[in-house]
Amino acid sequence: REEWQSATRDLTLALAQTSSSAVQQRANIYDAFSYLYGRQQQYMDAIQYARQALALREERGDILRVADSFINLGLLYMRMGEYANALAAHADGLRVYRQIDNRPKIATALLNIGMAYHLDKRLKEAISSYGESLLLCQEIGLPLVESKAHSNLVEAYLDAGQQERARQHWQQGYALALEKGFADEISYYEELRAKSTFLGESTNETAQPDLPPAQTTSTLLLSSLSPDEQSIMHFASQRGQVSASDLIDELHLSRATATRRLAGLVEKGVLQAEGK
């Protein structure tokens, strides 16, 4: 809700009431502080807290979360326009993901690296990184990131003046977004088409499918969700599943809130419960 003073107060209280031995919880609070300051474009403070979270996770030896912290730093540096630092941080995260063979995280890190190259106008490297992410997503079945890779390739190829390649990726990515009911991605592909009308033209290589009635219902359901619910669905789409513990760790929700929101999404028919 962008009530920054209240958020700062609550996080300060949370940190004061968390023991020094609760390393993971303290790191999560530092991450939340980093997000808070990043949203306000107070990037130096955001970087400071992100580095504190990283240091705690390195101390704890939680290498997956260490890699996540490197990615958080990379995203902050991208927003600051410091692309060399962003690429270095993302490369550190990617190296760890590859070390532990976390392929969904590898695909997302490659997408972020492509974005850093793209923003730095290094289109050849951007296209290469996006393409590597896309192939991995197709191999392991990661449709949301795959859809994003297609849309990023559309923009990169447009910037490179390669309209036919851009059109092919637009058609493939838009068809995937429709098939899976990714409301935000559908909207973004339609924005791209409005800006470059030739993107939606038919080619011999691909044909744009009609949206079936069942998918229309799914898309409407997703678009009717609150921003918080859409964040949960985004997380679930990336991982293939989501638990209350995931939301506590990744979205900083309380257990009661996480459980309540998951139950609400099950009632709306967009998630299916397994187990208790």
Tab-separated table of C-alpha atoms in Angstrom:
chain	number	residue	atom	x	y	z
A	1	ARG	CA	0.000	0.000	0.000
A	2	GLU	CA	3.109	2.214	-0.091
A	3	GLU	CA	2.699	3.223	3.579
A	4	TRP	CA	6.446	3.467	3.946
A	5	GLN	CA	6.637	4.851	7.495
A	6	SER	CA	4.377	2.130	8.866
A	7	ALA	CA	6.336	-0.545	7.007
A	8	THR	CA	9.626	0.808	8.365
A	9	ARG	CA	8.245	0.870	11.902
A	10	ASP	CA	6.967	-2.691	11.729
A	11	LEU	CA	10.172	-4.075	10.228
A	12	THR	CA	12.246	-2.249	12.836
A	13	LEU	CA	10.123	-3.814	15.576
A	14	ALA	CA	10.416	-7.231	13.951
A	15	LEU	CA	14.198	-6.962	13.811
A	16	ALA	CA	14.405	-5.811	17.443
A	17	GLN	CA	12.320	-8.791	18.581
A	18	THR	CA	14.267	-11.395	16.581
A	19	SER	CA	17.147	-13.049	18.414
A	20	SER	CA	20.617	-12.881	16.938
A	21	SER	CA	20.608	-16.674	16.653
A	22	ALA	CA	17.580	-16.655	14.316
A	23	VAL	CA	19.794	-16.096	11.294
A	24	GLN	CA	17.282	-17.032	8.581
A	25	GLN	CA	14.568	-14.812	10.053
A	26	ARG	CA	16.937	-11.855	10.363
A	27	ALA	CA	18.061	-12.336	6.769
A	28	ASN	CA	14.409	-12.356	5.652
A	29	ILE	CA	13.806	-9.088	7.514
A	30	TYR	CA	16.856	-7.528	5.862
A	31	ASP	CA	15.466	-8.649	2.509
A	32	ALA	CA	12.175	-6.965	3.344
A	33	PHE	CA	14.028	-3.763	4.260
A	34	SER	CA	15.883	-3.983	0.949
A	35	TYR	CA	12.598	-4.336	-0.931
A	36	LEU	CA	11.115	-1.423	1.052
A	37	TYR	CA	13.947	0.958	0.159
A	38	GLY	CA	14.172	-0.315	-3.406
A	39	ARG	CA	10.495	0.494	-3.943
A	40	GLN	CA	11.225	4.044	-2.752
A	41	GLN	CA	14.257	4.245	-5.085
A	42	GLN	CA	16.556	4.673	-2.095
A	43	TYR	CA	18.988	2.282	-3.674
A	44	MET	CA	22.043	2.699	-1.471
A	45	ASP	CA	20.003	1.737	1.602
A	46	ALA	CA	18.441	-1.125	-0.354
A	47	ILE	CA	21.887	-2.415	-1.369
A	48	GLN	CA	23.137	-2.181	2.215
A	49	TYR	CA	20.299	-4.339	3.552
A	50	ALA	CA	20.594	-6.813	0.675
A	51	ARG	CA	24.288	-7.249	1.491
A	52	GLN	CA	23.460	-7.802	5.172
A	53	ALA	CA	21.026	-10.554	4.167
A	54	LEU	CA	23.697	-12.077	1.936
A	55	ALA	CA	26.302	-12.031	4.712
A	56	LEU	CA	23.961	-13.824	7.139
A	57	ARG	CA	23.125	-16.505	4.586
A	58	GLU	CA	26.799	-17.038	3.806
A	59	GLU	CA	27.438	-17.400	7.545
A	60	ARG	CA	24.618	-19.961	7.806
A	61	GLY	CA	25.859	-21.865	4.747
A	62	ASP	CA	22.482	-21.767	3.006
A	63	ILE	CA	23.857	-21.749	-0.532
A	64	LEU	CA	20.480	-21.641	-2.297
A	65	ARG	CA	19.477	-18.524	-0.393
A	66	VAL	CA	22.988	-17.084	-0.902
A	67	ALA	CA	22.357	-17.350	-4.641
A	68	ASP	CA	18.929	-15.747	-4.208
A	69	SER	CA	20.614	-12.836	-2.401
A	70	PHE	CA	23.036	-12.357	-5.294
A	71	ILE	CA	20.047	-12.207	-7.676
A	72	ASN	CA	18.323	-9.629	-5.446
A	73	LEU	CA	21.475	-7.509	-5.583
A	74	GLY	CA	21.609	-7.882	-9.349
A	75	LEU	CA	18.028	-6.668	-9.728
A	76	LEU	CA	18.765	-3.617	-7.561
A	77	TYR	CA	21.866	-2.771	-9.594
A	78	MET	CA	19.804	-3.078	-12.786
A	79	ARG	CA	17.277	-0.567	-11.455
A	80	MET	CA	20.194	1.754	-10.618
A	81	GLY	CA	21.553	1.471	-14.154
A	82	GLU	CA	24.778	-0.138	-12.904
A	83	TYR	CA	24.749	-2.947	-15.442
A	84	ALA	CA	28.297	-4.208	-14.895
A	85	ASN	CA	27.592	-4.715	-11.182
A	86	ALA	CA	24.228	-6.275	-12.036
A	87	LEU	CA	25.838	-8.781	-14.398
A	88	ALA	CA	28.496	-9.663	-11.829
A	89	ALA	CA	25.901	-10.295	-9.108
A	90	HIS	CA	23.674	-12.343	-11.423
A	91	ALA	CA	26.702	-14.359	-12.565
A	92	ASP	CA	27.517	-15.180	-8.920
A	93	GLY	CA	23.943	-16.359	-8.372
A	94	LEU	CA	23.936	-18.369	-11.595
A	95	ARG	CA	27.193	-20.086	-10.662
A	96	VAL	CA	25.673	-21.333	-7.393
A	97	TYR	CA	22.430	-22.463	-9.068
A	98	ARG	CA	24.498	-24.461	-11.539
A	99	GLN	CA	26.594	-25.897	-8.742
A	100	ILE	CA	23.477	-27.325	-7.041
A	101	ASP	CA	21.753	-28.028	-10.393
A	102	ASN	CA	18.622	-25.982	-9.604
A	103	ARG	CA	17.405	-25.741	-13.182
A	104	PRO	CA	14.319	-23.518	-12.639
A	105	LYS	CA	16.544	-20.987	-10.871
A	106	ILE	CA	19.140	-21.278	-13.650
A	107	ALA	CA	16.468	-20.421	-16.237
A	108	THR	CA	15.321	-17.364	-14.280
A	109	ALA	CA	18.893	-16.176	-13.675
A	110	LEU	CA	19.631	-16.418	-17.408
A	111	LEU	CA	16.542	-14.326	-18.082
A	112	ASN	CA	17.760	-11.671	-15.625
A	113	ILE	CA	21.226	-11.676	-17.181
A	114	GLY	CA	19.628	-11.174	-20.582
A	115	MET	CA	17.686	-8.208	-19.225
A	116	ALA	CA	20.875	-6.620	-17.884
A	117	TYR	CA	22.561	-7.029	-21.271
A	118	HIS	CA	19.443	-5.706	-23.003
A	119	LEU	CA	19.247	-2.588	-20.838
A	120	ASP	CA	22.949	-2.047	-21.500
A	121	LYS	CA	22.145	-2.209	-25.261
A	122	ARG	CA	24.277	-5.310	-25.738
A	123	LEU	CA	21.666	-6.980	-27.906
A	124	LYS	CA	23.716	-9.931	-29.147
A	125	GLU	CA	24.502	-11.054	-25.584
A	126	ALA	CA	20.914	-10.370	-24.485
A	127	ILE	CA	19.463	-12.531	-27.263
A	128	SER	CA	21.917	-15.323	-26.470
A	129	SER	CA	21.024	-15.335	-22.760
A	130	TYR	CA	17.272	-15.116	-23.410
A	131	GLY	CA	17.587	-17.974	-25.905
A	132	GLU	CA	19.473	-20.166	-23.426
A	133	SER	CA	16.774	-19.497	-20.812
A	134	LEU	CA	14.040	-20.303	-23.327
A	135	LEU	CA	15.568	-23.658	-24.311
A	136	LEU	CA	15.978	-24.675	-20.684
A	137	CYS	CA	12.379	-23.690	-19.868
A	138	GLN	CA	11.118	-25.817	-22.750
A	139	GLU	CA	13.276	-28.731	-21.638
A	140	ILE	CA	12.140	-28.778	-17.985
A	141	GLY	CA	8.601	-27.454	-18.425
A	142	LEU	CA	8.649	-23.925	-16.951
A	143	PRO	CA	5.900	-22.187	-18.948
A	144	LEU	CA	5.696	-18.830	-17.177
A	145	VAL	CA	9.413	-18.101	-17.504
A	146	GLU	CA	9.260	-19.494	-21.053
A	147	SER	CA	6.529	-16.975	-21.887
A	148	LYS	CA	8.639	-14.164	-20.436
A	149	ALA	CA	11.672	-15.313	-22.414
A	150	HIS	CA	9.637	-15.168	-25.623
A	151	SER	CA	8.406	-11.627	-24.856
A	152	ASN	CA	11.919	-10.453	-24.012
A	153	LEU	CA	13.170	-11.939	-27.274
A	154	VAL	CA	10.396	-10.050	-29.102
A	155	GLU	CA	11.695	-6.758	-27.716
A	156	ALA	CA	15.353	-7.629	-28.288
A	157	TYR	CA	14.768	-8.652	-31.915
A	158	LEU	CA	12.680	-5.511	-32.517
A	159	ASP	CA	15.543	-3.405	-31.144
A	160	ALA	CA	17.916	-5.300	-33.420
A	161	GLY	CA	15.679	-4.658	-36.435
A	162	GLN	CA	14.896	-8.355	-36.959
A	163	GLN	CA	11.135	-8.128	-37.354
A	164	GLU	CA	10.486	-11.659	-38.597
A	165	ARG	CA	12.258	-13.233	-35.608
A	166	ALA	CA	10.342	-10.881	-33.311
A	167	ARG	CA	7.033	-11.914	-34.887
A	168	GLN	CA	7.791	-15.632	-34.504
A	169	HIS	CA	8.551	-15.249	-30.796
A	170	TRP	CA	5.471	-13.063	-30.304
A	171	GLN	CA	3.204	-15.706	-31.817
A	172	GLN	CA	4.784	-18.577	-29.875
A	173	GLY	CA	4.804	-16.681	-26.583
A	174	TYR	CA	1.271	-15.329	-26.972
A	175	ALA	CA	-0.076	-18.802	-27.800
A	176	LEU	CA	1.639	-20.196	-24.681
A	177	ALA	CA	0.262	-17.400	-22.462
A	178	LEU	CA	-3.243	-18.064	-23.771
A	179	GLU	CA	-2.903	-21.815	-23.298
A	180	LYS	CA	-1.754	-21.462	-19.679
A	181	GLY	CA	-4.025	-18.527	-18.774
A	182	PHE	CA	-1.215	-16.164	-17.721
A	183	ALA	CA	-3.301	-12.988	-17.482
A	184	ASP	CA	-0.402	-10.549	-17.009
A	185	GLU	CA	1.543	-12.079	-19.883
A	186	ILE	CA	-1.503	-12.038	-22.189
A	187	SER	CA	-1.960	-8.335	-21.441
A	188	TYR	CA	1.722	-7.633	-22.129
A	189	TYR	CA	1.711	-9.485	-25.453
A	190	GLU	CA	-1.346	-7.490	-26.485
A	191	GLU	CA	0.473	-4.262	-25.562
A	192	LEU	CA	3.384	-5.333	-27.760
A	193	ARG	CA	0.999	-6.045	-30.641
A	194	ALA	CA	-0.647	-2.622	-30.230
A	195	LYS	CA	2.771	-0.960	-30.530
A	196	SER	CA	3.919	-3.091	-33.492
A	197	THR	CA	0.807	-4.298	-35.309
A	198	PHE	CA	2.762	-6.537	-37.695
A	199	LEU	CA	3.562	-8.865	-34.766
A	200	GLY	CA	0.142	-10.488	-34.939
A	201	GLU	CA	0.268	-11.210	-38.668
A	202	SER	CA	0.180	-14.875	-39.689
A	203	THR	CA	3.258	-16.621	-41.037
A	204	ASN	CA	3.764	-20.058	-42.537
A	205	GLU	CA	5.775	-21.160	-39.520
A	206	THR	CA	3.171	-20.588	-36.800
A	207	ALA	CA	-0.536	-20.084	-36.509
A	208	GLN	CA	-2.165	-18.287	-33.599
A	209	PRO	CA	-4.762	-20.566	-31.961
A	210	ASP	CA	-8.209	-19.410	-30.909
A	211	LEU	CA	-8.757	-19.187	-27.168
A	212	PRO	CA	-11.048	-22.081	-26.157
A	213	PRO	CA	-14.054	-21.379	-23.886
A	214	ALA	CA	-12.528	-23.199	-20.911
A	215	GLN	CA	-9.378	-21.089	-21.190
A	216	THR	CA	-11.461	-17.897	-21.306
A	217	THR	CA	-12.873	-18.799	-17.897
A	218	SER	CA	-9.391	-19.497	-16.517
A	219	THR	CA	-8.041	-16.192	-17.843
A	220	LEU	CA	-10.926	-14.252	-16.320
A	221	LEU	CA	-10.357	-15.979	-12.976
A	222	LEU	CA	-6.680	-15.063	-12.964
A	223	SER	CA	-7.293	-11.463	-13.976
A	224	SER	CA	-9.810	-11.081	-11.133
A	225	LEU	CA	-7.259	-11.978	-8.444
A	226	SER	CA	-5.797	-9.361	-6.127
A	227	PRO	CA	-2.136	-8.336	-6.622
A	228	ASP	CA	-1.159	-10.457	-3.593
A	229	GLU	CA	-2.987	-13.490	-4.998
A	230	GLN	CA	-1.375	-12.973	-8.407
A	231	SER	CA	2.036	-12.912	-6.693
A	232	ILE	CA	1.257	-16.292	-5.140
A	233	MET	CA	0.120	-17.671	-8.505
A	234	HIS	CA	3.309	-16.360	-10.142
A	235	PHE	CA	5.375	-18.179	-7.499
A	236	ALA	CA	3.307	-21.371	-7.924
A	237	SER	CA	3.695	-21.233	-11.711
A	238	GLN	CA	7.479	-20.980	-11.420
A	239	ARG	CA	7.826	-23.847	-8.922
A	240	GLY	CA	4.896	-26.034	-10.011
A	241	GLN	CA	3.607	-26.064	-6.442
A	242	VAL	CA	3.421	-23.761	-3.422
A	243	SER	CA	3.107	-24.290	0.328
A	244	ALA	CA	2.447	-22.008	3.274
A	245	SER	CA	6.127	-22.348	4.240
A	246	ASP	CA	7.152	-21.105	0.773
A	247	LEU	CA	5.036	-17.973	1.208
A	248	ILE	CA	6.429	-17.357	4.671
A	249	ASP	CA	10.022	-17.563	3.394
A	250	GLU	CA	9.659	-15.962	-0.040
A	251	LEU	CA	6.820	-13.415	0.364
A	252	HIS	CA	7.317	-12.702	4.081
A	253	LEU	CA	3.725	-13.564	5.028
A	254	SER	CA	2.641	-14.770	8.452
A	255	ARG	CA	1.612	-18.433	8.640
A	256	ALA	CA	-2.027	-17.510	9.253
A	257	THR	CA	-2.088	-15.177	6.240
A	258	ALA	CA	-0.284	-17.677	4.004
A	259	THR	CA	-2.690	-20.481	4.928
A	260	ARG	CA	-5.736	-18.261	4.483
A	261	ARG	CA	-4.658	-17.044	1.050
A	262	LEU	CA	-3.878	-20.532	-0.200
A	263	ALA	CA	-7.278	-21.750	1.011
A	264	GLY	CA	-8.935	-18.817	-0.800
A	265	LEU	CA	-7.154	-19.668	-4.063
A	266	VAL	CA	-8.265	-23.281	-3.754
A	267	GLU	CA	-11.861	-22.107	-3.250
A	268	LYS	CA	-11.586	-19.949	-6.391
A	269	GLY	CA	-10.464	-22.970	-8.381
A	270	VAL	CA	-7.042	-21.697	-9.488
A	271	LEU	CA	-5.025	-23.954	-7.158
A	272	GLN	CA	-5.586	-27.590	-6.232
A	273	ALA	CA	-4.870	-28.764	-2.691
A	274	GLU	CA	-2.767	-31.868	-2.105
A	275	GLY	CA	-2.522	-33.440	1.339
A	276	LYS	CA	-3.630	-31.664	4.494
